[in-house]
Amino acid sequence: MGAVAVVGGQYGDEGKGKFVHYLVHEENIKIIGRGNGGCNAGHNVYDPERGVALALHLMPSGIFGKDTVNIVGDGTVINPHNFVEEMDAVEACGVELSPNNLKLSSRAHVTLQTHRNIDGATDKVGSTAQGIGPTYRDKAVRSGLRLEVFSRPDWQQVVGALFSAHNDELALLNRKDLRVDIDEELKKLEKSVARIIPHICDTLTYLSNELANGSSLMLEGAQATMLDINHGTYPFVTSSSATAGGIAMGLGLPPTAVTRVIGVFKLPMTRVGKGPFTTLLTDVEADLHDKLAGIKGEKGSEFGATTGRARSIGWMDLVMAKYAQRVNGFTDIGLTKLDMLSGINSLKVATSYMLDGIEIFDMPADTSSIERCTAVYAELAGWEEDISGVSNFSDLPINAQKYVQFIEDYLMVPVTMIGTGANNADLIKR
Ligand code: IMO
Ligand code: MG
């Protein structure tokens, strides 16, 4: 049995966690691993059995699964303080964490407070200000630190040297105000490090052995295809590989290990942060925007789980979805928030773009070209009925069924799961 990957097909926040939750709880996936990103990700986890509603960031969403093993893999970046906060939050919900159910890769990179400060001082793309870019930068230029550093007797010296280099950098950026007190930071780190140390191990070897033993394994994607450092709308991207191949690589798994790739798409789609958004709702669609955005703080509303920022909202973009299909090789598609489309007369779906007066059907390679594209829409008839909580495809209004089939036919990939509400159980399985 191979591994299944759950990957974002758009600009993030597609509701990947819904399907992760389903696979962990209903299909009894044993191991769930994050292979990319850090606490820039944000997924709201609802566990009605425990009465839990938590915003998790780096913690894998399998943490509420019975006997699930959660891995934070080689390709991730870990801020020890934020991670300890997540551990506390999860434990407060009654989950007992141990080195058996939570394993952090010794190869993962460390995000320090100064990475966050540098992010704040230098960001140009509307980052989550969590220090993700600067951490991956240090990794790429080989001045970064991996979690393994904390098992060295002289770790305070080594980490102190990086703090000091970052302080110098902040001074050069004319942001002396953002420099940190190194002794104070080291003292704070001591506490957080003591908490995570028992969980740090060689997750690559663990995963490899488990895979060989036939254990079921899920790769939990963070961010999304269009935020991928290689394939997204560069430079308006995150700093890690967020596609199926990238996440496998980030867990140290060979590409052949992944046999099922679920691409997650939200209807309507959203983007937070800067960068092109071809199918963005227009000013005349302001009422629709407000209906789809919901109310900040309420379940399923379109405000960032990490930053609280309002998300931009747009129509489903099949040109982009086809591109995501090329990069990831989806075997299944999962759609979320179909219920939000109820009561909209005519549903637009982008099926091509106009670029400099020419109709194109493929995503341009350069972001500057994408920025010049306008969407060409197919308009599908909507439906009035409230479909919240519907769990059988055949119970959907015929126009809702047609809408899903339109997406399926365009992408030539089966839509196997459809979200119909904010609760875990609001799900159609096909
Ligand atoms: P999940 O896992 C949506 C966006 C940021 C910014 C860009 C770079 O919840 O889908 P970064 O802090 O990563 O350097 O910011 O990427 N971004 C996300 N947008 N969902 C996410 O994660 C995101 N993680 C990063 O808004 O535009
Ligand atoms: Mg999110």
CSV table of C-alpha atoms and ligand atoms in Angstrom, one decimal:
chain,number,residue,atom,x,y,z
A,1,MET,CA,0.0,0.0,0.0
A,2,GLY,CA,1.4,3.4,-0.9
A,3,ALA,CA,1.0,6.8,0.6
A,4,VAL,CA,-1.8,9.3,-0.1
A,5,ALA,CA,-1.0,13.0,-0.4
A,6,VAL,CA,-3.5,15.8,0.2
A,7,VAL,CA,-2.4,18.9,-1.7
A,8,GLY,CA,-3.8,22.4,-2.2
A,9,GLY,CA,-4.7,23.1,-5.8
A,10,GLN,CA,-5.1,26.9,-5.5
A,11,TYR,CA,-3.6,29.6,-3.2
A,12,GLY,CA,-4.0,27.9,0.1
A,13,ASP,CA,-6.8,27.6,2.6
A,14,GLU,CA,-8.7,25.3,0.4
A,15,GLY,CA,-9.9,23.2,3.3
A,16,LYS,CA,-7.3,20.5,3.0
A,17,GLY,CA,-7.9,19.7,6.7
A,18,LYS,CA,-11.4,18.5,6.0
A,19,PHE,CA,-10.2,15.6,3.9
A,20,VAL,CA,-7.2,15.0,6.1
A,21,HIS,CA,-9.6,14.6,9.0
A,22,TYR,CA,-11.8,12.2,7.0
A,23,LEU,CA,-8.9,10.0,5.9
A,24,VAL,CA,-7.5,9.8,9.5
A,25,HIS,CA,-10.8,9.1,11.1
A,26,GLU,CA,-12.7,7.1,8.5
A,27,GLU,CA,-10.0,5.4,6.5
A,28,ASN,CA,-7.8,4.8,9.6
A,29,ILE,CA,-4.6,6.3,8.2
A,30,LYS,CA,-1.9,5.4,10.7
A,31,ILE,CA,0.8,8.0,10.0
A,32,ILE,CA,0.4,11.5,8.9
A,33,GLY,CA,3.3,13.7,8.0
A,34,ARG,CA,4.0,17.4,7.1
A,35,GLY,CA,6.8,17.8,4.7
A,36,ASN,CA,6.9,21.5,3.9
A,37,GLY,CA,6.3,24.9,5.4
A,38,GLY,CA,6.0,25.9,9.0
A,39,CYS,CA,3.5,27.9,11.2
A,40,ASN,CA,2.6,30.0,8.2
A,41,ALA,CA,0.0,27.3,7.5
A,42,GLY,CA,-3.3,27.5,9.4
A,43,HIS,CA,-6.0,24.9,9.5
A,44,ASN,CA,-9.0,25.0,11.7
A,45,VAL,CA,-9.6,21.6,13.3
A,46,TYR,CA,-13.0,20.7,14.6
A,47,ASP,CA,-13.4,17.6,16.7
A,48,PRO,CA,-17.0,17.5,17.9
A,49,GLU,CA,-16.4,14.3,20.0
A,50,ARG,CA,-13.9,16.2,22.1
A,51,GLY,CA,-15.7,19.5,21.7
A,52,VAL,CA,-12.6,20.9,20.1
A,53,ALA,CA,-12.2,23.9,17.7
A,54,LEU,CA,-8.6,24.7,17.3
A,55,ALA,CA,-6.5,26.7,14.8
A,56,LEU,CA,-3.4,24.5,14.2
A,57,HIS,CA,-0.4,25.7,12.2
A,58,LEU,CA,2.5,23.2,12.1
A,59,MET,CA,1.0,20.4,14.1
A,60,PRO,CA,-0.2,17.7,11.7
A,61,SER,CA,-4.0,17.5,11.6
A,62,GLY,CA,-3.9,13.8,12.6
A,63,ILE,CA,-3.1,14.7,16.2
A,64,PHE,CA,-6.7,14.1,17.3
A,65,GLY,CA,-6.7,10.7,15.7
A,66,LYS,CA,-6.8,7.6,17.9
A,67,ASP,CA,-3.3,6.1,17.7
A,68,THR,CA,-2.2,8.3,14.8
A,69,VAL,CA,1.5,9.0,14.5
A,70,ASN,CA,2.2,12.6,13.6
A,71,ILE,CA,5.4,13.6,11.8
A,72,VAL,CA,6.9,17.0,11.2
A,73,GLY,CA,9.4,16.2,8.5
A,74,ASP,CA,12.8,17.1,7.1
A,75,GLY,CA,11.5,19.9,4.8
A,76,THR,CA,9.6,21.8,7.4
A,77,VAL,CA,10.7,24.8,9.5
A,78,ILE,CA,10.0,24.8,13.2
A,79,ASN,CA,9.7,27.7,15.6
A,80,PRO,CA,10.1,26.0,19.0
A,81,HIS,CA,8.0,28.5,20.8
A,82,ASN,CA,5.1,28.4,18.5
A,83,PHE,CA,5.3,24.6,18.3
A,84,VAL,CA,5.2,24.3,22.1
A,85,GLU,CA,2.1,26.6,22.1
A,86,GLU,CA,0.4,24.1,19.7
A,87,MET,CA,1.5,21.2,21.9
A,88,ASP,CA,-0.1,22.9,24.9
A,89,ALA,CA,-3.3,23.7,23.1
A,90,VAL,CA,-3.6,20.1,21.9
A,91,GLU,CA,-2.8,18.7,25.3
A,92,ALA,CA,-5.4,21.0,26.9
A,93,CYS,CA,-7.9,19.2,24.7
A,94,GLY,CA,-7.0,15.9,26.3
A,95,VAL,CA,-4.6,14.5,23.8
A,96,GLU,CA,-1.6,12.9,25.4
A,97,LEU,CA,1.6,13.7,23.4
A,98,SER,CA,4.6,11.3,23.5
A,99,PRO,CA,7.6,10.5,21.3
A,100,ASN,CA,5.4,7.7,20.0
A,101,ASN,CA,2.7,9.9,18.5
A,102,LEU,CA,4.6,13.0,17.7
A,103,LYS,CA,8.0,13.0,16.0
A,104,LEU,CA,9.9,16.0,14.8
A,105,SER,CA,12.7,15.5,12.2
A,106,SER,CA,16.2,16.4,13.4
A,107,ARG,CA,16.7,17.6,9.8
A,108,ALA,CA,14.0,20.2,10.0
A,109,HIS,CA,15.2,23.8,10.2
A,110,VAL,CA,14.8,26.1,13.2
A,111,THR,CA,13.0,29.4,13.0
A,112,LEU,CA,14.3,31.9,15.5
A,113,GLN,CA,12.6,35.1,16.7
A,114,THR,CA,15.1,37.0,14.6
A,115,HIS,CA,13.9,35.2,11.5
A,116,ARG,CA,10.5,36.6,12.3
A,117,ASN,CA,11.9,40.1,12.8
A,118,ILE,CA,13.8,40.0,9.5
A,119,ASP,CA,10.6,38.8,7.8
A,120,GLY,CA,8.8,41.8,9.3
A,121,ALA,CA,11.5,44.2,8.1
A,122,THR,CA,12.0,42.8,4.6
A,123,ASP,CA,8.7,41.2,3.4
A,124,LYS,CA,7.5,42.3,0.0
A,125,VAL,CA,4.8,39.8,-0.8
A,126,GLY,CA,2.5,40.0,2.2
A,127,SER,CA,3.9,37.1,4.1
A,128,THR,CA,2.4,35.7,7.3
A,129,ALA,CA,5.3,37.4,9.2
A,130,GLN,CA,6.3,34.0,10.8
A,131,GLY,CA,9.9,34.1,9.6
A,132,ILE,CA,9.3,31.4,7.0
A,133,GLY,CA,11.2,33.1,4.1
A,134,PRO,CA,14.3,34.1,6.2
A,135,THR,CA,14.5,30.5,7.7
A,136,TYR,CA,14.4,28.9,4.2
A,137,ARG,CA,16.9,31.6,3.0
A,138,ASP,CA,19.3,30.6,5.8
A,139,LYS,CA,18.8,26.9,4.9
A,140,ALA,CA,19.6,27.6,1.2
A,141,VAL,CA,22.7,29.7,1.9
A,142,ARG,CA,23.8,27.0,4.5
A,143,SER,CA,23.8,29.2,7.5
A,144,GLY,CA,20.7,27.8,9.0
A,145,LEU,CA,20.3,25.5,12.0
A,146,ARG,CA,18.6,22.2,12.1
A,147,LEU,CA,16.7,20.8,15.1
A,148,GLU,CA,19.7,18.4,15.6
A,149,VAL,CA,21.6,21.5,16.9
A,150,PHE,CA,19.7,21.2,20.2
A,151,SER,CA,21.3,17.8,21.0
A,152,ARG,CA,24.7,19.4,21.0
A,153,PRO,CA,26.2,20.5,24.4
A,154,ASP,CA,27.3,23.8,22.9
A,155,TRP,CA,23.9,24.6,21.2
A,156,GLN,CA,23.5,27.9,23.0
A,157,GLN,CA,26.8,29.2,21.5
A,158,VAL,CA,25.9,28.1,18.0
A,159,VAL,CA,22.4,29.5,18.2
A,160,GLY,CA,23.7,32.7,19.9
A,161,ALA,CA,26.1,33.2,16.9
A,162,LEU,CA,23.1,33.1,14.5
A,163,PHE,CA,21.1,35.6,16.7
A,164,SER,CA,24.1,37.8,16.6
A,165,ALA,CA,24.5,37.6,12.8
A,166,HIS,CA,20.8,38.4,12.5
A,167,ASN,CA,21.1,41.4,14.9
A,168,ASP,CA,23.9,42.8,12.7
A,169,GLU,CA,21.7,42.3,9.7
A,170,LEU,CA,18.8,44.1,11.3
A,171,ALA,CA,21.1,47.0,12.1
A,172,LEU,CA,22.2,47.2,8.5
A,173,LEU,CA,18.5,47.3,7.5
A,174,ASN,CA,18.2,50.3,9.8
A,175,ARG,CA,16.0,48.3,12.1
A,176,LYS,CA,18.1,48.3,15.2
A,177,ASP,CA,14.7,48.4,17.1
A,178,LEU,CA,14.1,44.8,15.9
A,179,ARG,CA,17.3,43.4,17.4
A,180,VAL,CA,16.9,40.9,20.2
A,181,ASP,CA,18.5,40.5,23.6
A,182,ILE,CA,20.5,37.3,22.9
A,183,ASP,CA,20.7,36.0,26.5
A,184,GLU,CA,17.0,36.6,27.0
A,185,GLU,CA,16.2,34.7,23.8
A,186,LEU,CA,18.5,31.8,24.7
A,187,LYS,CA,16.8,31.6,28.1
A,188,LYS,CA,13.4,31.5,26.5
A,189,LEU,CA,14.6,28.9,24.0
A,190,GLU,CA,15.9,26.6,26.8
A,191,LYS,CA,12.4,26.1,28.0
A,192,SER,CA,10.8,25.4,24.6
A,193,VAL,CA,13.7,23.2,23.6
A,194,ALA,CA,13.4,21.1,26.7
A,195,ARG,CA,9.8,20.4,25.7
A,196,ILE,CA,10.5,19.4,22.1
A,197,ILE,CA,13.7,17.5,22.6
A,198,PRO,CA,12.1,14.1,23.4
A,199,HIS,CA,10.2,14.3,20.1
A,200,ILE,CA,13.2,15.0,17.9
A,201,CYS,CA,14.4,11.9,15.9
A,202,ASP,CA,15.3,10.6,12.5
A,203,THR,CA,11.8,10.6,10.9
A,204,LEU,CA,13.1,9.6,7.5
A,205,THR,CA,14.3,6.2,8.7
A,206,TYR,CA,11.1,5.7,10.7
A,207,LEU,CA,8.9,6.4,7.7
A,208,SER,CA,11.0,4.3,5.4
A,209,ASN,CA,10.6,1.3,7.8
A,210,GLU,CA,6.9,1.9,8.3
A,211,LEU,CA,6.3,2.1,4.5
A,212,ALA,CA,8.2,-1.2,4.0
A,213,ASN,CA,6.0,-2.7,6.7
A,214,GLY,CA,2.8,-1.7,4.9
A,215,SER,CA,1.7,1.0,7.3
A,216,SER,CA,-0.8,3.5,5.9
A,217,LEU,CA,0.7,6.9,5.4
A,218,MET,CA,-0.7,10.3,4.5
A,219,LEU,CA,1.2,13.4,3.4
A,220,GLU,CA,-0.5,16.5,4.6
A,221,GLY,CA,0.1,19.4,2.3
A,222,ALA,CA,0.5,22.9,3.6
A,223,GLN,CA,0.1,26.0,1.4
A,224,ALA,CA,-0.7,25.1,-2.2
A,225,THR,CA,0.4,24.7,-5.8
A,226,MET,CA,0.2,28.3,-6.7
A,227,LEU,CA,2.2,29.2,-3.6
A,228,ASP,CA,4.9,26.7,-4.4
A,229,ILE,CA,8.4,28.1,-4.6
A,230,ASN,CA,9.1,26.5,-8.0
A,231,HIS,CA,5.7,26.3,-9.7
A,232,GLY,CA,3.6,29.1,-8.1
A,233,THR,CA,3.2,32.8,-9.0
A,234,TYR,CA,6.8,33.7,-8.1
A,235,PRO,CA,7.7,35.9,-6.3
A,236,PHE,CA,4.2,35.9,-4.7
A,237,VAL,CA,4.8,32.5,-3.2
A,238,THR,CA,5.9,30.8,0.0
A,239,SER,CA,9.5,29.5,0.4
A,240,SER,CA,8.9,25.7,0.2
A,241,SER,CA,7.7,23.1,-2.2
A,242,ALA,CA,4.0,22.7,-1.6
A,243,THR,CA,3.2,20.3,-4.4
A,244,ALA,CA,2.8,16.5,-4.1
A,245,GLY,CA,6.4,15.8,-5.2
A,246,GLY,CA,7.7,18.5,-2.9
A,247,ILE,CA,5.9,17.2,0.1
A,248,ALA,CA,7.2,13.7,-0.5
A,249,MET,CA,10.7,15.0,-0.9
A,250,GLY,CA,10.2,17.0,2.3
A,251,LEU,CA,9.4,13.8,4.2
A,252,GLY,CA,12.3,11.9,2.7
A,253,LEU,CA,10.0,9.6,0.7
A,254,PRO,CA,10.8,8.5,-2.8
A,255,PRO,CA,8.3,9.8,-5.5
A,256,THR,CA,7.2,6.2,-6.1
A,257,ALA,CA,5.9,6.0,-2.5
A,258,VAL,CA,2.9,8.2,-3.3
A,259,THR,CA,0.1,6.3,-5.1
A,260,ARG,CA,-2.8,8.6,-4.5
A,261,VAL,CA,-2.8,12.4,-4.7
A,262,ILE,CA,-5.9,14.3,-3.7
A,263,GLY,CA,-6.1,17.8,-5.1
A,264,VAL,CA,-8.2,20.1,-3.0
A,265,PHE,CA,-10.1,23.0,-4.5
A,266,LYS,CA,-12.3,25.5,-2.8
A,267,LEU,CA,-15.5,26.8,-4.4
A,268,PRO,CA,-15.2,29.8,-4.4
A,269,MET,CA,-11.4,30.1,-4.2
A,270,THR,CA,-9.5,32.6,-2.1
A,271,ARG,CA,-6.1,34.2,-1.9
A,272,VAL,CA,-4.4,36.0,1.0
A,273,GLY,CA,-1.3,38.1,0.6
A,274,LYS,CA,-0.2,39.7,-2.7
A,275,GLY,CA,0.0,38.3,-6.2
A,276,PRO,CA,-2.3,37.8,-9.2
A,277,PHE,CA,-5.8,36.5,-8.9
A,278,THR,CA,-7.4,36.2,-12.4
A,279,THR,CA,-10.9,35.3,-11.3
A,280,LEU,CA,-11.2,37.8,-8.4
A,281,LEU,CA,-14.7,39.0,-7.9
A,282,THR,CA,-15.2,42.5,-9.3
A,283,ASP,CA,-16.6,45.6,-7.6
A,284,VAL,CA,-20.1,45.0,-9.0
A,285,GLU,CA,-20.0,41.6,-7.2
A,286,ALA,CA,-19.4,43.2,-3.8
A,287,ASP,CA,-22.6,41.8,-2.4
A,288,LEU,CA,-21.6,38.3,-3.4
A,289,HIS,CA,-18.2,38.9,-1.9
A,290,ASP,CA,-19.8,39.7,1.5
A,291,LYS,CA,-22.1,36.7,1.3
A,292,LEU,CA,-19.1,34.4,0.6
A,293,ALA,CA,-16.7,36.0,3.1
A,294,GLY,CA,-19.0,35.4,6.1
A,295,ILE,CA,-18.3,36.9,9.4
A,296,LYS,CA,-14.9,37.1,11.0
A,297,GLY,CA,-14.4,34.6,13.7
A,298,GLU,CA,-17.3,32.4,12.6
A,299,LYS,CA,-16.8,28.9,11.3
A,300,GLY,CA,-15.9,28.7,7.7
A,301,SER,CA,-15.5,32.5,7.2
A,302,GLU,CA,-12.8,33.7,4.9
A,303,PHE,CA,-10.3,35.3,7.3
A,304,GLY,CA,-6.8,33.9,7.8
A,305,ALA,CA,-6.3,31.3,10.5
A,306,THR,CA,-2.8,32.5,11.0
A,307,THR,CA,-3.0,36.3,10.5
A,308,GLY,CA,-6.7,37.1,10.7
A,309,ARG,CA,-6.5,39.0,7.3
A,310,ALA,CA,-9.5,39.1,5.0
A,311,ARG,CA,-9.0,36.7,2.1
A,312,SER,CA,-9.7,37.9,-1.5
A,313,ILE,CA,-12.4,35.8,-3.1
A,314,GLY,CA,-12.9,34.7,-6.7
A,315,TRP,CA,-14.6,32.2,-9.1
A,316,MET,CA,-13.4,28.7,-9.6
A,317,ASP,CA,-10.5,28.8,-12.1
A,318,LEU,CA,-10.1,25.7,-14.2
A,319,VAL,CA,-7.1,27.0,-16.2
A,320,MET,CA,-5.3,27.1,-12.9
A,321,ALA,CA,-6.8,23.8,-11.8
A,322,LYS,CA,-5.5,22.1,-15.0
A,323,TYR,CA,-2.1,23.5,-14.3
A,324,ALA,CA,-2.2,22.2,-10.8
A,325,GLN,CA,-3.2,18.8,-12.2
A,326,ARG,CA,-0.1,18.8,-14.4
A,327,VAL,CA,2.2,19.6,-11.6
A,328,ASN,CA,0.7,17.2,-9.0
A,329,GLY,CA,-0.8,14.3,-11.0
A,330,PHE,CA,-4.0,14.2,-9.0
A,331,THR,CA,-5.7,10.9,-8.9
A,332,ASP,CA,-8.8,12.4,-7.1
A,333,ILE,CA,-10.2,15.8,-6.6
A,334,GLY,CA,-11.8,17.1,-3.4
A,335,LEU,CA,-14.0,20.1,-3.5
A,336,THR,CA,-14.9,22.2,-0.5
A,337,LYS,CA,-17.7,24.7,0.3
A,338,LEU,CA,-20.1,23.6,-2.5
A,339,ASP,CA,-22.8,24.7,0.0
A,340,MET,CA,-21.6,28.3,-0.3
A,341,LEU,CA,-22.8,28.5,-3.9
A,342,SER,CA,-26.4,27.9,-3.1
A,343,GLY,CA,-28.6,30.9,-4.0
A,344,ILE,CA,-26.3,32.3,-6.7
A,345,ASN,CA,-28.2,32.5,-10.0
A,346,SER,CA,-25.4,32.0,-12.4
A,347,LEU,CA,-22.1,30.4,-11.5
A,348,LYS,CA,-19.0,31.5,-13.3
A,349,VAL,CA,-16.1,29.1,-14.0
A,350,ALA,CA,-13.0,30.2,-15.8
A,351,THR,CA,-12.2,27.9,-18.7
A,352,SER,CA,-9.6,30.1,-20.6
A,353,TYR,CA,-7.8,33.4,-20.3
A,354,MET,CA,-7.4,36.3,-22.6
A,355,LEU,CA,-3.7,37.4,-22.8
A,356,ASP,CA,-2.9,40.5,-24.9
A,357,GLY,CA,-5.9,39.9,-27.1
A,358,ILE,CA,-5.3,36.1,-27.6
A,359,GLU,CA,-7.3,33.4,-26.0
A,360,ILE,CA,-5.1,30.9,-24.1
A,361,PHE,CA,-5.9,27.6,-22.4
A,362,ASP,CA,-2.7,27.0,-20.4
A,363,MET,CA,-1.4,28.9,-17.4
A,364,PRO,CA,1.4,31.3,-18.6
A,365,ALA,CA,4.8,30.5,-17.1
A,366,ASP,CA,5.6,34.1,-16.0
A,367,THR,CA,3.8,35.9,-13.3
A,368,SER,CA,3.9,39.2,-15.3
A,369,SER,CA,1.9,37.5,-18.1
A,370,ILE,CA,-0.6,36.0,-15.5
A,371,GLU,CA,-1.1,39.5,-14.2
A,372,ARG,CA,-2.2,40.6,-17.7
A,373,CYS,CA,-4.7,37.8,-18.1
A,374,THR,CA,-8.4,38.2,-17.8
A,375,ALA,CA,-10.7,35.3,-17.3
A,376,VAL,CA,-13.1,33.8,-19.9
A,377,TYR,CA,-16.0,32.3,-18.1
A,378,ALA,CA,-18.5,29.5,-18.7
A,379,GLU,CA,-21.7,30.4,-16.9
A,380,LEU,CA,-23.5,27.5,-15.3
A,381,ALA,CA,-27.0,27.6,-13.9
A,382,GLY,CA,-27.1,27.8,-10.1
A,383,TRP,CA,-29.6,26.3,-7.5
A,384,GLU,CA,-31.6,27.8,-4.7
A,385,GLU,CA,-31.8,24.9,-2.2
A,386,ASP,CA,-29.7,24.9,0.9
A,387,ILE,CA,-27.4,21.9,0.6
A,388,SER,CA,-25.6,22.2,3.9
A,389,GLY,CA,-24.8,18.8,5.3
A,390,VAL,CA,-25.9,16.8,2.3
A,391,SER,CA,-23.9,13.6,2.2
A,392,ASN,CA,-25.3,11.8,-0.9
A,393,PHE,CA,-24.4,13.1,-4.3
A,394,SER,CA,-27.8,12.1,-5.7
A,395,ASP,CA,-29.5,14.3,-3.1
A,396,LEU,CA,-27.9,17.4,-4.6
A,397,PRO,CA,-30.0,19.6,-6.9
A,398,ILE,CA,-29.4,18.6,-10.5
A,399,ASN,CA,-27.6,21.9,-11.2
A,400,ALA,CA,-25.2,21.3,-8.3
A,401,GLN,CA,-24.5,17.8,-9.7
A,402,LYS,CA,-23.9,19.3,-13.2
A,403,TYR,CA,-21.5,21.9,-11.7
A,404,VAL,CA,-19.4,19.2,-10.1
A,405,GLN,CA,-19.5,17.1,-13.3
A,406,PHE,CA,-18.4,20.2,-15.3
A,407,ILE,CA,-15.2,20.4,-13.2
A,408,GLU,CA,-14.7,16.7,-13.4
A,409,ASP,CA,-15.0,16.6,-17.2
A,410,TYR,CA,-12.7,19.6,-17.7
A,411,LEU,CA,-10.0,18.1,-15.5
A,412,MET,CA,-10.6,14.5,-16.4
A,413,VAL,CA,-10.1,13.5,-12.8
A,414,PRO,CA,-12.8,12.1,-10.6
A,415,VAL,CA,-14.2,14.3,-7.8
A,416,THR,CA,-14.4,11.8,-5.0
A,417,MET,CA,-15.1,14.1,-2.0
A,418,ILE,CA,-17.2,17.2,-1.7
A,419,GLY,CA,-17.5,19.4,1.3
A,420,THR,CA,-21.0,20.7,2.1
A,421,GLY,CA,-20.4,22.6,5.3
A,422,ALA,CA,-18.0,23.5,8.1
A,423,ASN,CA,-18.6,20.3,10.2
A,424,ASN,CA,-16.4,17.3,9.5
A,425,ALA,CA,-19.5,15.2,8.8
A,426,ASP,CA,-20.7,17.6,6.0
A,427,LEU,CA,-19.1,15.6,3.3
A,428,ILE,CA,-20.2,13.7,0.2
A,429,LYS,CA,-18.1,10.6,-0.6
A,430,ARG,CA,-18.3,9.3,-4.2
B,1,IMO,P1,-2.4,26.9,4.4
B,1,IMO,O1,-1.6,25.7,4.8
B,1,IMO,C1,-2.8,30.8,2.4
B,1,IMO,C2,0.9,33.0,1.7
B,1,IMO,C3,1.1,34.3,2.5
B,1,IMO,C4,1.9,35.1,1.5
B,1,IMO,C5,2.8,34.1,0.9
B,1,IMO,C6,4.2,34.1,1.5
B,1,IMO,O2,-3.3,27.4,5.5
B,1,IMO,O3,-3.1,26.7,3.1
B,1,IMO,P2,5.1,33.2,3.9
B,1,IMO,O4,4.7,33.6,5.3
B,1,IMO,O5,4.8,31.7,3.6
B,1,IMO,O6,6.4,33.6,3.5
B,1,IMO,O7,4.1,34.0,3.0
B,1,IMO,O8,2.2,32.8,1.1
B,1,IMO,N1,0.6,31.8,2.6
B,1,IMO,C7,-0.6,31.3,2.7
B,1,IMO,N2,-1.8,31.6,2.2
B,1,IMO,N3,-2.7,29.6,3.2
B,1,IMO,C8,-1.5,29.3,3.7
B,1,IMO,O9,-1.3,28.1,4.3
B,1,IMO,C9,-0.4,30.1,3.5
B,1,IMO,N4,0.9,30.1,3.9
B,1,IMO,C10,1.5,31.1,3.3
B,1,IMO,O10,-0.2,35.0,2.7
B,1,IMO,O11,1.1,35.6,0.4
B,2,MG,MG,-5.1,27.8,6.1
